[in-house]
Structures are given as structure tokens and as C-alpha cells.
PDB file of C-alpha atoms and ligand atoms in Angstrom:
ATOM      1  CA  MET A  27      10.827  -3.721 -21.054  1.00  0.00           C
ATOM      2  CA  GLU A  28      10.609  -7.655 -21.417  1.00  0.00           C
ATOM      3  CA  GLU A  29      11.230  -7.352 -17.480  1.00  0.00           C
ATOM      4  CA  GLU A  30       8.486  -5.573 -16.497  1.00  0.00           C
ATOM      5  CA  LYS A  31       6.397  -7.420 -19.717  1.00  0.00           C
ATOM      6  CA  LYS A  32       6.950 -11.072 -17.931  1.00  0.00           C
ATOM      7  CA  LEU A  33       5.083  -9.583 -14.720  1.00  0.00           C
ATOM      8  CA  PRO A  34       2.722 -11.507 -13.826  1.00  0.00           C
ATOM      9  CA  LEU A  35      -1.306  -9.578 -13.647  1.00  0.00           C
ATOM     10  CA  ARG A  36      -0.780  -7.648 -10.438  1.00  0.00           C
ATOM     11  CA  LYS A  37      -3.975  -6.019  -9.029  1.00  0.00           C
ATOM     12  CA  ILE A  38      -3.329  -2.950  -6.199  1.00  0.00           C
ATOM     13  CA  LEU A  39      -5.967  -1.319  -3.899  1.00  0.00           C
ATOM     14  CA  VAL A  40      -4.958   2.328  -3.414  1.00  0.00           C
ATOM     15  CA  VAL A  41      -6.235   4.193  -0.493  1.00  0.00           C
ATOM     16  CA  GLU A  42      -5.887   7.859  -0.712  1.00  0.00           C
ATOM     17  CA  ASP A  43      -8.319   9.982   0.642  1.00  0.00           C
ATOM     18  CA  ASN A  44      -6.502  12.883  -1.906  1.00  0.00           C
ATOM     19  CA  GLN A  45      -7.712  12.665  -5.512  1.00  0.00           C
ATOM     20  CA  ASP A  46      -4.424  14.493  -6.394  1.00  0.00           C
ATOM     21  CA  SER A  47      -2.336  12.086  -4.950  1.00  0.00           C
ATOM     22  CA  ARG A  48      -3.947   8.591  -5.567  1.00  0.00           C
ATOM     23  CA  GLU A  49      -4.151   9.649  -9.679  1.00  0.00           C
ATOM     24  CA  LEU A  50      -0.752  10.426  -9.845  1.00  0.00           C
ATOM     25  CA  VAL A  51      -0.099   6.622  -7.837  1.00  0.00           C
ATOM     26  CA  VAL A  52      -2.429   5.080 -10.410  1.00  0.00           C
ATOM     27  CA  LYS A  53      -0.906   6.407 -12.871  1.00  0.00           C
ATOM     28  CA  ILE A  54       2.301   5.793 -12.491  1.00  0.00           C
ATOM     29  CA  LEU A  55       1.217   1.798 -11.450  1.00  0.00           C
ATOM     30  CA  ARG A  56      -1.216   1.407 -14.193  1.00  0.00           C
ATOM     31  CA  ASN A  57       1.874   1.749 -16.885  1.00  0.00           C
ATOM     32  CA  LYS A  58       3.683   0.014 -16.008  1.00  0.00           C
ATOM     33  CA  GLY A  59       0.533  -3.194 -16.180  1.00  0.00           C
ATOM     34  CA  TYR A  60      -0.602  -3.156 -12.766  1.00  0.00           C
ATOM     35  CA  GLN A  61      -4.378  -3.421 -12.230  1.00  0.00           C
ATOM     36  CA  MET A  62      -5.258  -1.138 -10.092  1.00  0.00           C
ATOM     37  CA  ILE A  63      -8.521   0.274  -7.547  1.00  0.00           C
ATOM     38  CA  GLU A  64      -8.871   2.474  -6.504  1.00  0.00           C
ATOM     39  CA  ALA A  65     -10.764   3.649  -3.186  1.00  0.00           C
ATOM     40  CA  GLU A  66     -11.082   7.428  -1.060  1.00  0.00           C
ATOM     41  CA  ASP A  67     -12.191   6.275   2.404  1.00  0.00           C
ATOM     42  CA  GLY A  68     -11.818   3.417   5.207  1.00  0.00           C
ATOM     43  CA  GLU A  69     -15.123   2.578   4.514  1.00  0.00           C
ATOM     44  CA  GLN A  70     -14.839   1.823   0.604  1.00  0.00           C
ATOM     45  CA  ALA A  71     -11.189   0.749   1.353  1.00  0.00           C
ATOM     46  CA  ILE A  72     -12.951  -2.313   3.253  1.00  0.00           C
ATOM     47  CA  GLU A  73     -15.828  -2.623   0.798  1.00  0.00           C
ATOM     48  CA  LYS A  74     -13.300  -3.103  -2.286  1.00  0.00           C
ATOM     49  CA  ALA A  75     -10.710  -5.325  -0.189  1.00  0.00           C
ATOM     50  CA  LEU A  76     -13.791  -7.734  -0.322  1.00  0.00           C
ATOM     51  CA  ALA A  77     -14.870  -7.460  -3.231  1.00  0.00           C
ATOM     52  CA  GLU A  78     -10.939  -7.600  -5.173  1.00  0.00           C
ATOM     53  CA  ILE A  79      -8.711  -9.854  -2.776  1.00  0.00           C
ATOM     54  CA  PRO A  80      -5.341  -7.246  -4.262  1.00  0.00           C
ATOM     55  CA  ASN A  81      -2.412  -8.088  -4.514  1.00  0.00           C
ATOM     56  CA  LEU A  82      -0.957  -5.793  -2.335  1.00  0.00           C
ATOM     57  CA  ILE A  83      -3.444  -2.625  -1.034  1.00  0.00           C
ATOM     58  CA  LEU A  84      -1.016   0.858  -0.514  1.00  0.00           C
ATOM     59  CA  LEU A  85      -3.348   2.150   2.686  1.00  0.00           C
ATOM     60  CA  ASP A  86      -2.932   6.206   4.069  1.00  0.00           C
ATOM     61  CA  ILE A  87      -3.033   5.965   7.372  1.00  0.00           C
ATOM     62  CA  SER A  88      -4.612   9.552   7.685  1.00  0.00           C
ATOM     63  CA  LEU A  89      -8.941   9.003   6.260  1.00  0.00           C
ATOM     64  CA  PRO A  90     -12.615  10.190   6.326  1.00  0.00           C
ATOM     65  CA  LYS A  91     -14.371   7.393   8.458  1.00  0.00           C
ATOM     66  CA  LEU A  92     -12.371   4.325   9.292  1.00  0.00           C
ATOM     67  CA  ASN A  93      -8.389   5.561   9.783  1.00  0.00           C
ATOM     68  CA  GLY A  94      -5.934   2.545   8.031  1.00  0.00           C
ATOM     69  CA  TYR A  95      -5.049   1.465  11.492  1.00  0.00           C
ATOM     70  CA  GLU A  96      -8.414   0.620  11.727  1.00  0.00           C
ATOM     71  CA  VAL A  97      -8.858  -0.485   8.303  1.00  0.00           C
ATOM     72  CA  ALA A  98      -5.377  -2.906   8.620  1.00  0.00           C
ATOM     73  CA  ARG A  99      -6.698  -3.898  11.246  1.00  0.00           C
ATOM     74  CA  ARG A 100     -10.166  -5.334  10.247  1.00  0.00           C
ATOM     75  CA  LEU A 101      -8.840  -6.759   7.225  1.00  0.00           C
ATOM     76  CA  LYS A 102      -6.003  -8.164   8.915  1.00  0.00           C
ATOM     77  CA  GLU A 103      -8.857 -10.971  10.754  1.00  0.00           C
ATOM     78  CA  ILE A 104      -9.828 -12.114   7.567  1.00  0.00           C
ATOM     79  CA  ASP A 105      -7.292 -15.066   6.503  1.00  0.00           C
ATOM     80  CA  ALA A 106      -7.588 -13.788   2.468  1.00  0.00           C
ATOM     81  CA  PHE A 107      -4.943 -11.271   3.788  1.00  0.00           C
ATOM     82  CA  LYS A 108      -3.014 -12.938   5.938  1.00  0.00           C
ATOM     83  CA  ASP A 109      -0.369 -12.825   3.303  1.00  0.00           C
ATOM     84  CA  VAL A 110      -1.171 -10.338   1.383  1.00  0.00           C
ATOM     85  CA  PRO A 111       1.236  -6.515   2.055  1.00  0.00           C
ATOM     86  CA  ILE A 112      -0.286  -3.718   3.193  1.00  0.00           C
ATOM     87  CA  ILE A 113       1.482  -1.089   2.898  1.00  0.00           C
ATOM     88  CA  ALA A 114       0.821   2.645   4.766  1.00  0.00           C
ATOM     89  CA  PHE A 115       1.634   5.549   2.715  1.00  0.00           C
ATOM     90  CA  THR A 116       1.476   8.268   5.081  1.00  0.00           C
ATOM     91  CA  ALA A 117       3.371  11.439   5.078  1.00  0.00           C
ATOM     92  CA  HIS A 118       4.597  10.909   8.852  1.00  0.00           C
ATOM     93  CA  ALA A 119       8.294  10.684   8.425  1.00  0.00           C
ATOM     94  CA  MET A 120       8.580  11.189  12.220  1.00  0.00           C
ATOM     95  CA  LYS A 121      11.001   8.719  14.262  1.00  0.00           C
ATOM     96  CA  GLY A 122       8.734   5.685  15.754  1.00  0.00           C
ATOM     97  CA  ASP A 123       6.126   5.812  13.325  1.00  0.00           C
ATOM     98  CA  ARG A 124       7.317   2.964  11.393  1.00  0.00           C
ATOM     99  CA  GLU A 125       7.664   0.929  14.628  1.00  0.00           C
ATOM    100  CA  LYS A 126       4.332   2.805  14.521  1.00  0.00           C
ATOM    101  CA  VAL A 127       3.197   1.130  11.892  1.00  0.00           C
ATOM    102  CA  LEU A 128       4.420  -2.366  10.977  1.00  0.00           C
ATOM    103  CA  ILE A 129       3.066  -3.450  15.088  1.00  0.00           C
ATOM    104  CA  ALA A 130      -0.343  -2.171  13.840  1.00  0.00           C
ATOM    105  CA  GLY A 131       0.045  -4.725  10.968  1.00  0.00           C
ATOM    106  CA  PHE A 132       1.737  -3.501   7.796  1.00  0.00           C
ATOM    107  CA  GLU A 133       3.992  -5.209   6.196  1.00  0.00           C
ATOM    108  CA  GLY A 134       5.638  -2.113   5.211  1.00  0.00           C
ATOM    109  CA  TYR A 135       5.563   1.845   4.795  1.00  0.00           C
ATOM    110  CA  ILE A 136       6.193   3.792   2.036  1.00  0.00           C
ATOM    111  CA  SER A 137       6.343   8.041   2.323  1.00  0.00           C
ATOM    112  CA  LYS A 138       4.965  10.927   0.829  1.00  0.00           C
ATOM    113  CA  PRO A 139       5.555  12.724  -1.165  1.00  0.00           C
ATOM    114  CA  ILE A 140       5.972   9.337  -3.071  1.00  0.00           C
ATOM    115  CA  ASP A 141       9.238   9.047  -5.655  1.00  0.00           C
ATOM    116  CA  VAL A 142       7.887   8.111  -8.767  1.00  0.00           C
ATOM    117  CA  ARG A 143      11.359   7.190  -9.799  1.00  0.00           C
ATOM    118  CA  GLU A 144      10.945   4.218  -7.069  1.00  0.00           C
ATOM    119  CA  LEU A 145       7.848   3.772  -6.240  1.00  0.00           C
ATOM    120  CA  PRO A 146       7.105   0.819  -8.972  1.00  0.00           C
ATOM    121  CA  ASN A 147      11.031  -0.695  -7.293  1.00  0.00           C
ATOM    122  CA  GLN A 148       8.727   0.029  -3.824  1.00  0.00           C
ATOM    123  CA  ILE A 149       5.938  -1.506  -4.526  1.00  0.00           C
ATOM    124  CA  LYS A 150       8.031  -4.637  -6.908  1.00  0.00           C
ATOM    125  CA  ALA A 151       9.942  -5.885  -3.534  1.00  0.00           C
ATOM    126  CA  TYR A 152       6.518  -6.043  -1.539  1.00  0.00           C
ATOM    127  CA  LEU A 153       5.436  -8.230  -3.644  1.00  0.00           C
ATOM    128  CA  ARG A 154       8.066 -10.562  -3.350  1.00  0.00           C
ATOM    129  CA  GLY A 155       7.608 -10.084  -0.407  1.00  0.00           C
ATOM    130  CA  LYS A 156      10.639  -8.059   0.990  1.00  0.00           C
ATOM    131  CA  TRP A 157       9.106  -7.503   3.818  1.00  0.00           C
ATOM    132  CA  GLU A 158       9.354  -4.689   6.536  1.00  0.00           C
ATOM    133  CA  SER A 159      10.456  -5.624   9.535  1.00  0.00           C
ATOM    134  CA  VAL A 160      10.203  -4.201  12.986  1.00  0.00           C
ATOM    135  CA  LEU A 161      13.573  -5.875  13.824  1.00  0.00           C
ATOM    136  CA  GLY A 162      15.847  -4.944  10.404  1.00  0.00           C
ATOM    137  CA  GLY A 163      16.532  -1.284  10.120  1.00  0.00           C
ATOM    138  CA  GLU A 164      16.851   1.455  11.420  1.00  0.00           C
ATOM    139  CA  GLN A 165      20.052   1.933  13.294  1.00  0.00           C
ATOM    140  CA  GLU A 166      19.925   4.320  16.435  1.00  0.00           C
TER     141      GLU A 166
HETATM  142 MN1  LIG B  13      -5.191  10.978   4.407  1.00  0.00          MN
END
């Protein structure tokens, strides 16, 4: 599609210890023209983030070695990541989790299981700076 071809190259780091889930995300987004980088635990996430400086990080919360909260906290201390959206990739859909990830330094979240058709739109919106706000959305 024309519109997708015009997208500048965008590098995305997917951090997910579940291989099937990770590969599905990679496949969908690679088909949309994104350059995909993968990590399967928290330490590898930090190593790859520092080496590649991706444009967006999709970060699972429950990970071996370092959890997603800790990875996000460490990366947000580094200047190069101040403007890189870090999106929580989480199966938790409990009330209050949204606030928890936003307060922890994430710019938003994408729920698992992913919506295969919506994922590219969600990623595109986050790359365009449509970040979640703790104050916006989720009406009582
Ligand atoms: Mn996990």
C-alpha cells in the first residue's frame, strides 16, 4: 500500500520471553516495513536497546533476569531514550495496571493477546507521539 511505503524506516525492539508471541509480533510488523530487533530477557533488552537505539520499544513486563519495570526505569535514565516510546506489552488487564505502567515510565501499553489487525495501527500511533496520559482516558 502506498501510505505504508512512504513510512520512514522505523526500528522496533520487541522484548518478549514467549517465543511464539515474539515471533508473531515480529512477523506482523516486519511485513509492514519495520526493522525488527528482538530480545528475550531483561538484560538482553538493555544490551540491544543501547546498541541499536530503536525508535520504539515494545516491552513485556514479566521477563527473566530483569522485569519490564526495571528495564524501563534503567533506560529512561539515559538521555538517548527520553524520547523513545516504551510500550508495555502485557497480559494484565486489571484496573489500575494502566496507571501503574504509565507511572513507571512507559508511554503506553498494548494488551496481550495482540489484535493482529490493530497492532500496526497502535504502533504507528505511538511512533507519531500519540502517547497515553495518566490523566487522560479510562473514565470511571
Ligand atoms: Mn513474559
